[in-house]
Tab-separated table of C-alpha atoms in Angstrom:
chain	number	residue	atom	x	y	z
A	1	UNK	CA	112.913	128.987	295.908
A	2	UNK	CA	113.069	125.665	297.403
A	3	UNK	CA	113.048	123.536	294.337
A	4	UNK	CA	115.998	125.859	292.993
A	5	UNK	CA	117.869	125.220	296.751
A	6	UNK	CA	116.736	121.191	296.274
A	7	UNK	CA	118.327	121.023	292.543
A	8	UNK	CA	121.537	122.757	293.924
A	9	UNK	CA	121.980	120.462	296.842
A	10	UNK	CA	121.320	117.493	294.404
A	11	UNK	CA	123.793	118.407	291.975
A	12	UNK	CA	125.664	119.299	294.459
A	13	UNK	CA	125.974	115.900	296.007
A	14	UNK	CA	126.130	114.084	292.598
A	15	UNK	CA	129.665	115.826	292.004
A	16	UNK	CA	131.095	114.904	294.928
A	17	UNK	CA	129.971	111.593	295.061
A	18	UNK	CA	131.019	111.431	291.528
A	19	UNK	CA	134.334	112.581	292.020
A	20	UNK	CA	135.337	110.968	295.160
A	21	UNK	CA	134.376	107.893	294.316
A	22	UNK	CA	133.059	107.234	290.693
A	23	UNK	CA	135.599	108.933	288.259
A	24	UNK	CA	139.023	107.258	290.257
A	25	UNK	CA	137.142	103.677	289.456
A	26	UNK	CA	136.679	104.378	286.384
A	27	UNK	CA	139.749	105.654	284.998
A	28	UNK	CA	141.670	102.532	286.648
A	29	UNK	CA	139.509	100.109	284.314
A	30	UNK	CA	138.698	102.190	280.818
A	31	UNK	CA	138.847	105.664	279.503
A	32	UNK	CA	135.668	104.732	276.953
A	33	UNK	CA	133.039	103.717	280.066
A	34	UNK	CA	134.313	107.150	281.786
A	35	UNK	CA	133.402	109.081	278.492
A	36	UNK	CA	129.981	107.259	278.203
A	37	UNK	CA	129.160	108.130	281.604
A	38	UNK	CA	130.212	111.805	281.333
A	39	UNK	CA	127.970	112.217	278.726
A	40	UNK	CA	125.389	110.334	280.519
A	41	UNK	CA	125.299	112.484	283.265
A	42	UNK	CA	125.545	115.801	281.221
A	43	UNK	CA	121.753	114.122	279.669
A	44	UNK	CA	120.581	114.042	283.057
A	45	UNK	CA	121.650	117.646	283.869
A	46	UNK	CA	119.928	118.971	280.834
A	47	UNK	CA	116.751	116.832	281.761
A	48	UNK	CA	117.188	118.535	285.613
A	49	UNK	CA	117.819	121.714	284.233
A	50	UNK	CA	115.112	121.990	281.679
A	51	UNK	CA	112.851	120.602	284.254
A	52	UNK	CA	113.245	123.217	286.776
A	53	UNK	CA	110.163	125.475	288.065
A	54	UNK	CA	111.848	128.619	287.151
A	55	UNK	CA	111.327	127.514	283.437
A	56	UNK	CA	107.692	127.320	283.988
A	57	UNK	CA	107.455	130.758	286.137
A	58	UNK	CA	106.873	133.156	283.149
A	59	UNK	CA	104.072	131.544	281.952
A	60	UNK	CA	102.668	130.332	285.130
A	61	UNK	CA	102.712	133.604	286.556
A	62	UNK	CA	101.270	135.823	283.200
A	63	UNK	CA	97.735	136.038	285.161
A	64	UNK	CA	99.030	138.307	287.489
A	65	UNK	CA	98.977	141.995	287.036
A	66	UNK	CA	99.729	144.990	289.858
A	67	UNK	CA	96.212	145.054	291.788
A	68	UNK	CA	94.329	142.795	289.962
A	69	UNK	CA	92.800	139.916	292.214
A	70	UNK	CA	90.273	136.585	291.414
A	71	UNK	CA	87.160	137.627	293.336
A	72	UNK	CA	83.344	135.822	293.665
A	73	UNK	CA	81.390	138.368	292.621
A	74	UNK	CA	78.728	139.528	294.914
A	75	UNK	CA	75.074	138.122	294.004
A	76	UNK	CA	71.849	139.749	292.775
A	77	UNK	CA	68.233	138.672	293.317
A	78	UNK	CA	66.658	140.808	290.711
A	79	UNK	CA	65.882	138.230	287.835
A	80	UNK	CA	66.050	140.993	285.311
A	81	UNK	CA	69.929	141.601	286.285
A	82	UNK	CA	72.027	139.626	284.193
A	83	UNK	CA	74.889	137.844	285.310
A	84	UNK	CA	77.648	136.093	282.607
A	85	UNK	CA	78.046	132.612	283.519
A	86	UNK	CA	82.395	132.507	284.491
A	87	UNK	CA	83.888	130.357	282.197
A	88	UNK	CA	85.610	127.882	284.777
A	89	UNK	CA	83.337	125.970	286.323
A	90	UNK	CA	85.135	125.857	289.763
A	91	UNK	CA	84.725	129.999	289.979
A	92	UNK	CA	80.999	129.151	288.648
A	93	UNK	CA	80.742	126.802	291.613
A	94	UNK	CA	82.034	129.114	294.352
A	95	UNK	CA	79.406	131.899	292.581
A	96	UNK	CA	76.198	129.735	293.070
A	97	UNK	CA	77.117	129.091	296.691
A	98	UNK	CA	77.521	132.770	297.502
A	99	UNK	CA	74.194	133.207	295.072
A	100	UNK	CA	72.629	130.780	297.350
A	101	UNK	CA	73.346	132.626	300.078
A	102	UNK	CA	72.268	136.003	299.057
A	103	UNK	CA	68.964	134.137	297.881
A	104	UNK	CA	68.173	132.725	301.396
A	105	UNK	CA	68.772	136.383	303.246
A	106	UNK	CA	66.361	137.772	300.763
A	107	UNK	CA	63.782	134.578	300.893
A	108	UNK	CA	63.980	135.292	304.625
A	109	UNK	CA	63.397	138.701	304.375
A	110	UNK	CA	60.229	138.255	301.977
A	111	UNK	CA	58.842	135.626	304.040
A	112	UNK	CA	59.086	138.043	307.489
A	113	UNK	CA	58.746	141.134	306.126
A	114	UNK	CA	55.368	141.733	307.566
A	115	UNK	CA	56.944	141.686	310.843
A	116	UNK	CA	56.863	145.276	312.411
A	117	UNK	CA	60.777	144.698	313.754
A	118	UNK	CA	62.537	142.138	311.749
A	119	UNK	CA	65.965	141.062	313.236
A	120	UNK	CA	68.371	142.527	311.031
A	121	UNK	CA	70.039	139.631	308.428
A	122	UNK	CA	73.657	139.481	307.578
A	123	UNK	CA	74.701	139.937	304.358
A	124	UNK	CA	75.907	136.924	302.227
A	125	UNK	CA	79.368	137.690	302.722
A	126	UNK	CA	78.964	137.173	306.235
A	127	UNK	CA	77.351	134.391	306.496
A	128	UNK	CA	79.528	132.234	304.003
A	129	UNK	CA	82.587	131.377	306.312
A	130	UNK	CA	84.346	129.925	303.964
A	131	UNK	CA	84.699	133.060	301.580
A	132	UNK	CA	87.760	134.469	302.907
A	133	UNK	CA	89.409	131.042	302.258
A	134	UNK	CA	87.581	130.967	298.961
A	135	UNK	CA	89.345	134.303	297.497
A	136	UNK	CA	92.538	133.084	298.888
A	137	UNK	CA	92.456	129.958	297.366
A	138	UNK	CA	91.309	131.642	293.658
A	139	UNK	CA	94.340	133.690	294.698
A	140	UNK	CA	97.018	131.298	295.457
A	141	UNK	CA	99.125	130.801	292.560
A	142	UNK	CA	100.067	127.278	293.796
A	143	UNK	CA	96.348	126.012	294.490
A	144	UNK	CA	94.708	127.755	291.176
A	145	UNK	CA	96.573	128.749	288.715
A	146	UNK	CA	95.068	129.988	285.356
A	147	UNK	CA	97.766	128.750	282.807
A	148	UNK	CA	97.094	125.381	284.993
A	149	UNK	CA	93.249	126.083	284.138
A	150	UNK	CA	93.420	126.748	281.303
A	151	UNK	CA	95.690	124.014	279.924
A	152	UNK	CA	93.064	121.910	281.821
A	153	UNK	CA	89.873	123.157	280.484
A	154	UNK	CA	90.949	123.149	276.690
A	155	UNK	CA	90.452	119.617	275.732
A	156	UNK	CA	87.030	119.907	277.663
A	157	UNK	CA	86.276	122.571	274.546
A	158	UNK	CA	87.945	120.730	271.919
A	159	UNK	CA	85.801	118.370	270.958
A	160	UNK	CA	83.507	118.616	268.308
A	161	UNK	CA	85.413	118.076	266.305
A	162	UNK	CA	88.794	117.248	268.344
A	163	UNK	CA	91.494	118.829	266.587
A	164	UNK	CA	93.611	120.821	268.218
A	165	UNK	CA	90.946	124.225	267.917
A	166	UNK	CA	88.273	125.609	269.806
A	167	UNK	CA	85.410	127.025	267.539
A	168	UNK	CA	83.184	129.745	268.194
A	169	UNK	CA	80.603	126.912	268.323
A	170	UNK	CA	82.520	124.926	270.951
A	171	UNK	CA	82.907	128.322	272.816
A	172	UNK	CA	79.307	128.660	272.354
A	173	UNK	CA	78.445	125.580	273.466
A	174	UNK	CA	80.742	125.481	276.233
A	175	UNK	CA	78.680	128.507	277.968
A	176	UNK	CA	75.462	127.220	277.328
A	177	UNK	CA	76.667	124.155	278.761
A	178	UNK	CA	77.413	126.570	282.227
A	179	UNK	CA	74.681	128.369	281.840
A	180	UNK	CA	72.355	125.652	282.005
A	181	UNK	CA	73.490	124.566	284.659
A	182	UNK	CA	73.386	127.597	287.161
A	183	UNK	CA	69.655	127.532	285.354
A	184	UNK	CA	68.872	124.169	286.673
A	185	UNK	CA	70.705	125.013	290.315
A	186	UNK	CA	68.402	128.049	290.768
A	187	UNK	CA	65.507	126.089	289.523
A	188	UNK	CA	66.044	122.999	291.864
A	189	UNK	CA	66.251	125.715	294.786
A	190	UNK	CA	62.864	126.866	294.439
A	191	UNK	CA	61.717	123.088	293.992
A	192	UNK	CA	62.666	122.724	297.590
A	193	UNK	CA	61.035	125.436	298.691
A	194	UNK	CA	57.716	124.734	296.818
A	195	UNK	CA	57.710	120.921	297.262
A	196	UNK	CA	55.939	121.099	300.126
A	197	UNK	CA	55.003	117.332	299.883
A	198	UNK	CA	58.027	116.432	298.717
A	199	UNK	CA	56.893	114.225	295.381
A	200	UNK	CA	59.386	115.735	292.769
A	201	UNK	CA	56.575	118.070	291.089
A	202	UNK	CA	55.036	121.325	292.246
A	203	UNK	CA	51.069	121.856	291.707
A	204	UNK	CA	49.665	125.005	290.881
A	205	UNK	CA	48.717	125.771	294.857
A	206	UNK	CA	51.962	124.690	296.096
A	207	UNK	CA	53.492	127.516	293.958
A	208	UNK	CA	51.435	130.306	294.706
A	209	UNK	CA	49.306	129.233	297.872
A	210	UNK	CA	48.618	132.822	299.047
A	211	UNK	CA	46.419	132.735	296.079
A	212	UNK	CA	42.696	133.083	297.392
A	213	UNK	CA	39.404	131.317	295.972
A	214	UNK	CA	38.521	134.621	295.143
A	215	UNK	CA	41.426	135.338	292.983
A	216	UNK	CA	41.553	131.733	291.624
A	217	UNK	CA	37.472	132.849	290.143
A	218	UNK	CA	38.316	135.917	289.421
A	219	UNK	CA	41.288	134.469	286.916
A	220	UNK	CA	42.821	137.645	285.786
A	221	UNK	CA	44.894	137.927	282.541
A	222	UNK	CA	46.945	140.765	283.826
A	223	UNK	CA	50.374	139.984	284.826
A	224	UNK	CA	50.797	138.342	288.062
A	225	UNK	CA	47.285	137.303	288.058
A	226	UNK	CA	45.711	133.529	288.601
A	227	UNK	CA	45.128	133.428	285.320
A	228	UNK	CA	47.738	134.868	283.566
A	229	UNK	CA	50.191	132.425	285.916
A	230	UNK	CA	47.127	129.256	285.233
A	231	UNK	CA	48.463	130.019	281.297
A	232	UNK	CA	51.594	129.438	281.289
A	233	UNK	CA	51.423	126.747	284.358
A	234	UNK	CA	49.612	124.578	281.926
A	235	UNK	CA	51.586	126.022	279.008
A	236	UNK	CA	54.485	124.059	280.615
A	237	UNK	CA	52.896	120.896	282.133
A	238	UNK	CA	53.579	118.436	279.499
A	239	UNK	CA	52.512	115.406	280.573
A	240	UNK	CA	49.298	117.340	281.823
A	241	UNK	CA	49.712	115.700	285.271
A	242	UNK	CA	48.045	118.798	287.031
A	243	UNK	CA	52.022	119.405	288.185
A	244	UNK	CA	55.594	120.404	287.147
A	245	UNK	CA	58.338	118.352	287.323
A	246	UNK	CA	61.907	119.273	287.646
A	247	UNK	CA	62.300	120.210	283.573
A	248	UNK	CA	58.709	121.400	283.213
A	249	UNK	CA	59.815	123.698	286.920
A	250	UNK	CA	63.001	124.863	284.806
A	251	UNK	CA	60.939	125.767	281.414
A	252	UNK	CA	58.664	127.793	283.550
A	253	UNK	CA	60.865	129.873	285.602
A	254	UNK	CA	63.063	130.451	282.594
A	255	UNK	CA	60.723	130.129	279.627
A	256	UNK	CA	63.140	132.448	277.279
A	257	UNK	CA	65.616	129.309	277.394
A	258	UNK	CA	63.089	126.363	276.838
A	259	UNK	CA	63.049	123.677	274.116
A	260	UNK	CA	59.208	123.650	274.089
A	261	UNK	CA	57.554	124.912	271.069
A	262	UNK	CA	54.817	125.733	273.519
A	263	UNK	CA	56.765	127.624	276.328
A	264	UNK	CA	58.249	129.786	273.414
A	265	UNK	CA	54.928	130.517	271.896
A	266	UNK	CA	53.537	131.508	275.210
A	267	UNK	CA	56.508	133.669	275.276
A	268	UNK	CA	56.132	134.971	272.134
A	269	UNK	CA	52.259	135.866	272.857
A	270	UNK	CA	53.331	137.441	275.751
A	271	UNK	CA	55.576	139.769	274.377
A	272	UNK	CA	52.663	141.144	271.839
A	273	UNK	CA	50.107	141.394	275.018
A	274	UNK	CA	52.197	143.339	276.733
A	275	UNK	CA	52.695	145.929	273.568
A	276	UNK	CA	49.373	145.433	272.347
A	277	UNK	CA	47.361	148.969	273.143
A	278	UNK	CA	43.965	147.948	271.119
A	279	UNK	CA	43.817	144.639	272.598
A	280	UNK	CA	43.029	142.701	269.541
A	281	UNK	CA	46.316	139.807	269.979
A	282	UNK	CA	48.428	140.910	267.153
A	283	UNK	CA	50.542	144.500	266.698
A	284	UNK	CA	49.848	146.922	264.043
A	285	UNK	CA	52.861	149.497	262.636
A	286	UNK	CA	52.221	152.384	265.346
A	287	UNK	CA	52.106	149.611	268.152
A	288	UNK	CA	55.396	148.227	266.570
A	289	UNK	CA	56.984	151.626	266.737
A	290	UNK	CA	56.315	153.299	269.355
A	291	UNK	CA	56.641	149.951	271.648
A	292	UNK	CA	59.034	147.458	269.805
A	293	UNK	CA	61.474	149.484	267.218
A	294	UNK	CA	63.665	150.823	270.077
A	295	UNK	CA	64.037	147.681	272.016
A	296	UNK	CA	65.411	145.743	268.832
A	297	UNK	CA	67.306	148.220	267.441
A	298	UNK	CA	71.117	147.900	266.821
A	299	UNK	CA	71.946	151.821	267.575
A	300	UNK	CA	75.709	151.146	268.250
A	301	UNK	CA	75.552	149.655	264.724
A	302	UNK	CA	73.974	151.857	262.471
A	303	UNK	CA	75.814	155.048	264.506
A	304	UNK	CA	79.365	152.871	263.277
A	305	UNK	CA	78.160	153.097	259.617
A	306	UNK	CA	77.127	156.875	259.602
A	307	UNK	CA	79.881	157.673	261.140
A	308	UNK	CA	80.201	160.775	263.696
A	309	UNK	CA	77.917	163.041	261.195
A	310	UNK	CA	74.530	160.904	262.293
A	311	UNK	CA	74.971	162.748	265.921
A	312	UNK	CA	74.899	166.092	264.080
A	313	UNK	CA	71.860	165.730	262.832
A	314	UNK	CA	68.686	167.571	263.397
A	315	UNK	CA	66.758	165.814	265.648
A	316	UNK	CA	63.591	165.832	263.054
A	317	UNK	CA	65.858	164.392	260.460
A	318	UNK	CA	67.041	161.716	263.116
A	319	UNK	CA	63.074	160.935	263.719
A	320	UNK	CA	62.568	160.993	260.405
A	321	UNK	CA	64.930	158.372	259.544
A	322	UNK	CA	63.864	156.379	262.120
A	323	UNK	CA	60.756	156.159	261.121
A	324	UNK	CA	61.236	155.074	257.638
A	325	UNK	CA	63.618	152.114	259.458
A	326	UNK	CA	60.754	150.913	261.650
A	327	UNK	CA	58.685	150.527	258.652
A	328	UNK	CA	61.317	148.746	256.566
A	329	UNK	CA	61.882	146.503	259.739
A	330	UNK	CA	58.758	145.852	260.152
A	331	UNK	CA	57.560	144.963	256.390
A	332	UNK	CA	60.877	142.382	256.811
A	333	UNK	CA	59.073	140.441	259.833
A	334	UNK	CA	55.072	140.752	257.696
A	335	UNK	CA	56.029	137.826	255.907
A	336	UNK	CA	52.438	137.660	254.923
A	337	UNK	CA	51.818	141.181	254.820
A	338	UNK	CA	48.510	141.556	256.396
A	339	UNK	CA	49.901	144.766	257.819
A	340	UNK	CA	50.159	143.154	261.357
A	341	UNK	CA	52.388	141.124	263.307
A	342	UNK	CA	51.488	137.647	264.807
A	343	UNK	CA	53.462	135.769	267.243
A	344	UNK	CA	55.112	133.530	264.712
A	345	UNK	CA	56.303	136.933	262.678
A	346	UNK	CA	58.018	137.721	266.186
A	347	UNK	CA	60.754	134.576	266.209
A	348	UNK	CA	63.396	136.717	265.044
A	349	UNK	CA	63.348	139.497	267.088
A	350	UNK	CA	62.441	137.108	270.691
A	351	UNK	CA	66.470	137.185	270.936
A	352	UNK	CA	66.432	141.171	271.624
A	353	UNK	CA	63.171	141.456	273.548
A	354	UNK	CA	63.451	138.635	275.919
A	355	UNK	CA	67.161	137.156	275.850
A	356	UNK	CA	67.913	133.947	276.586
A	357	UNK	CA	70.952	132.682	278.376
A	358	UNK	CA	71.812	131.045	274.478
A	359	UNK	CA	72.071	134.190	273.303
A	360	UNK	CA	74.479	135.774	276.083
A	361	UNK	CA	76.087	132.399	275.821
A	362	UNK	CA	76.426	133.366	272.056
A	363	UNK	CA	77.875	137.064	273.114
A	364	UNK	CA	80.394	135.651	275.546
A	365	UNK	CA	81.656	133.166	272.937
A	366	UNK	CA	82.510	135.654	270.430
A	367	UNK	CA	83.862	138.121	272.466
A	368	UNK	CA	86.328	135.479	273.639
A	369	UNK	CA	87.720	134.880	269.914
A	370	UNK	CA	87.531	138.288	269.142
A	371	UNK	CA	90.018	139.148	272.112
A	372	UNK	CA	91.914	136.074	271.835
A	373	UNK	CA	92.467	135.210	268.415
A	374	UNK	CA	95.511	136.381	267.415
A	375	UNK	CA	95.829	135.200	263.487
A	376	UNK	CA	92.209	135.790	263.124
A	377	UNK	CA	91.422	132.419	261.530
A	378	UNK	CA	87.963	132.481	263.696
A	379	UNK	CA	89.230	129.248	266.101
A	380	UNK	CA	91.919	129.471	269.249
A	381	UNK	CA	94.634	127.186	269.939
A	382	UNK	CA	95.966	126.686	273.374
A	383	UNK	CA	98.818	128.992	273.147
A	384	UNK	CA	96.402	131.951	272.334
A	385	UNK	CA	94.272	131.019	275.129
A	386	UNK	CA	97.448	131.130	277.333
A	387	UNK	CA	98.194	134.751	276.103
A	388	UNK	CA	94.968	135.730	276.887
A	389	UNK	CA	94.256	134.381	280.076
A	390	UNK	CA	92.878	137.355	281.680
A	391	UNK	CA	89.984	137.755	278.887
A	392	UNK	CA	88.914	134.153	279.825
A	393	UNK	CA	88.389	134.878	283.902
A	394	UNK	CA	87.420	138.708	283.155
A	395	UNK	CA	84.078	138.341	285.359
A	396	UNK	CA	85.990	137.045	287.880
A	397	UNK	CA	88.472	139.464	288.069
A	398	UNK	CA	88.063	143.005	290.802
A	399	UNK	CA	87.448	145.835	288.422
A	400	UNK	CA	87.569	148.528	291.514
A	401	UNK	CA	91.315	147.795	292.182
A	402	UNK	CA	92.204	148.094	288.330
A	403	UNK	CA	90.019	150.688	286.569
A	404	UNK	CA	91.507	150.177	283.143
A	405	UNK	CA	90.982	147.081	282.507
A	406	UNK	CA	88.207	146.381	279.915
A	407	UNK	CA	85.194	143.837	280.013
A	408	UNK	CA	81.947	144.581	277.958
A	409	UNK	CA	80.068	141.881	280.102
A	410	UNK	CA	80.220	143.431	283.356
């Protein structure tokens, strides 16, 4: 409103001026200058015109809808909760601080518990002063606006190659590339805490010093135990300097998401200890099925191809048929079939039983183009991505104030 009232006042002043004292002058010396300059100034009302903010208000304001407001999403502590990574890394930002915050009322609470009274802590919301200006500033359509974002963000996309197109591998790699980095934030937070001595690596004691001697020579295998955390300590100390440093600390908090071939055989041992009723390090067809078949299976997808008549079914029929998939699936992954699965036969089915942030990062990426990519020529330009704006900040969005709108990821 005022840069319409500012242009109006403007042109306002230009006629007058113009006509006062310009247009007499000119018609005394030549009729040809006066035409020039008429149509000079009818350029510079078209460039004023088509300049104006109102031009720009129908895209800038396409992000809002009735009820629908920007908000940090409130933080979990359970590892086994995930979380997608938001796509702009300011909103990413603004979610590790309130993470942070949840982090250090539960650290707090963990570390006191054994108190008898324990002063009650506030919750992360509370303690973060700045949040109220935080969703009003996510909210403001002058200090963050999506279209602004957006037409921001997309060259940071487009760029392998650069050509005008985002890929689903650029999309890909564009998450990974966020996701990595909340990874190393949550990793460098428990380096503090552990790095007692403050020397950039974190021995074995520093990590777990309520550990006793007893438990240390006792050196249990079981989950949780000395040694089952010894394993994959040394598992992930490569340099074998009897402590972790900051990437070694990262690989072994998040071991699904490491570029060791060690850390991901570790992981892929584990995953067969933990299934493996006879104990003997490998998985036979009844330990497969009864403890692996369900995990990996795509149910949504084989229910799509039978269509509606697969819920009719008798349920011996149904266990019937699964059971002649779980043997198909697993003579696929007994490439050497021995009639048992090693960890090496389990690479291609680590994404389903232990996912990795690469393979949400994968998820997110293609249900962006799916949503977004209008001529369906598997890339997005920046116009789609401006028609779509709200499937690009959907975690960010409050779901409880509009209950149709529809995100897979939350």
């Amino acid at each position: 409103m005022k840069a319409k009232i500012r242009f109006r006042v403007l042109g306002m002043f230009y006629f007058i001026f113009a006509s006062r004292y310009f247009f007499p002058q000119v018609l005394r010396h030549n009729l040809t200058t006066l035409v020039y300059m008429l149509v000079v100034a009818a350029f510079l009302a078209l460039v004023l015109f088509s300049n104006h903010p109102s031009h720009h208000t129908a895209r800038k304001n396409r992000r809002f809808m009735p009820g629908r407001r920007i908000k940090v999403r409130v933080a979990s502590v359970d590892p086994k909760q995930h979380e997608p990574i938001a796509f702009d890394p300011i909103i990413a930002e603004y979610e590790r601080r309130r993470d942070d915050r949840a982090w250090e009322k539960h650290y707090f609470e963990q570390q006191y518990r054994k108190w008898a009274e324990m002063e009650a802590q506030p919750e992360p919301w509370d303690t973060d002063f700045n949040y109220d200006e935080t969703e009003y500033f996510l909210n403001d359509e002058e200090q963050f606006n999506i279209t602004d974002r957006l037409i921001v963000l997309f060259p940071l996309l487009d760029i392998n190659p650069t050509d005008g197109f985002v890929s689903l591998s650029e999309l890909e790699a564009w998450h990974w590339l966020q996701a990595q980095k909340s990874l190393q934030h949550r990793t460098d937070r428990e380096m503090d805490v552990h790095d007692k001595n403050n020397d950039g690596r974190i021995t074995f004691k520093e990590y777990l010093p309520h550990l006793t001697e007893e438990e240390l020579e006792k050196n249990s295998m079981d989950t949780g135990g000395a040694g089952w955390y010894r394993k994959q300590f040394d598992v992930n100390d490569e340099d074998k300097d009897a402590g972790l440093n900051r990437t070694e600390f990262n690989n072994f908090l998040h071991p699904e998401d490491s570029e060791n071939p060690e850390t991901q055989k570790w992981l892929r041992e584990e995953q067969i200890r933990l299934r493996d009723i006879k104990n003997d390090g490998k998985l036979d067809w009844d330990e497969f099925h009864n403890n692996v078949f369900d995990q990996i299976r795509d149910t949504e997808a084989e229910e799509h191809v039978r269509g509606h008549d697969y819920l009719q079914q008798p349920s011996q029929d149904i266990q019937s048929q699964k059971i002649v998939e779980s043997k198909a699936k697993f003579a696929e992954l007994d490439k050497n079939n021995d009639g048992f699965l090693t960890e090496d036969e389990m690479v291609p089915i680590m994404v389903r039983l232990y996912p990795s942030e690469g393979s949400y990062a994968r998820q997110q990426a293609e249900h962006l183009l799916n949503e977004a990519d209008e001529d369906k020529d598997k890339r997005l330009t920046l116009n789609e991505m401006l028609n779509h704006p709200y499937v690009f900040y959907s975690t960010a969005y409050d779901n409880e104030e509009y209950e149709d709108f529809h995100d897979e990821f939350r």
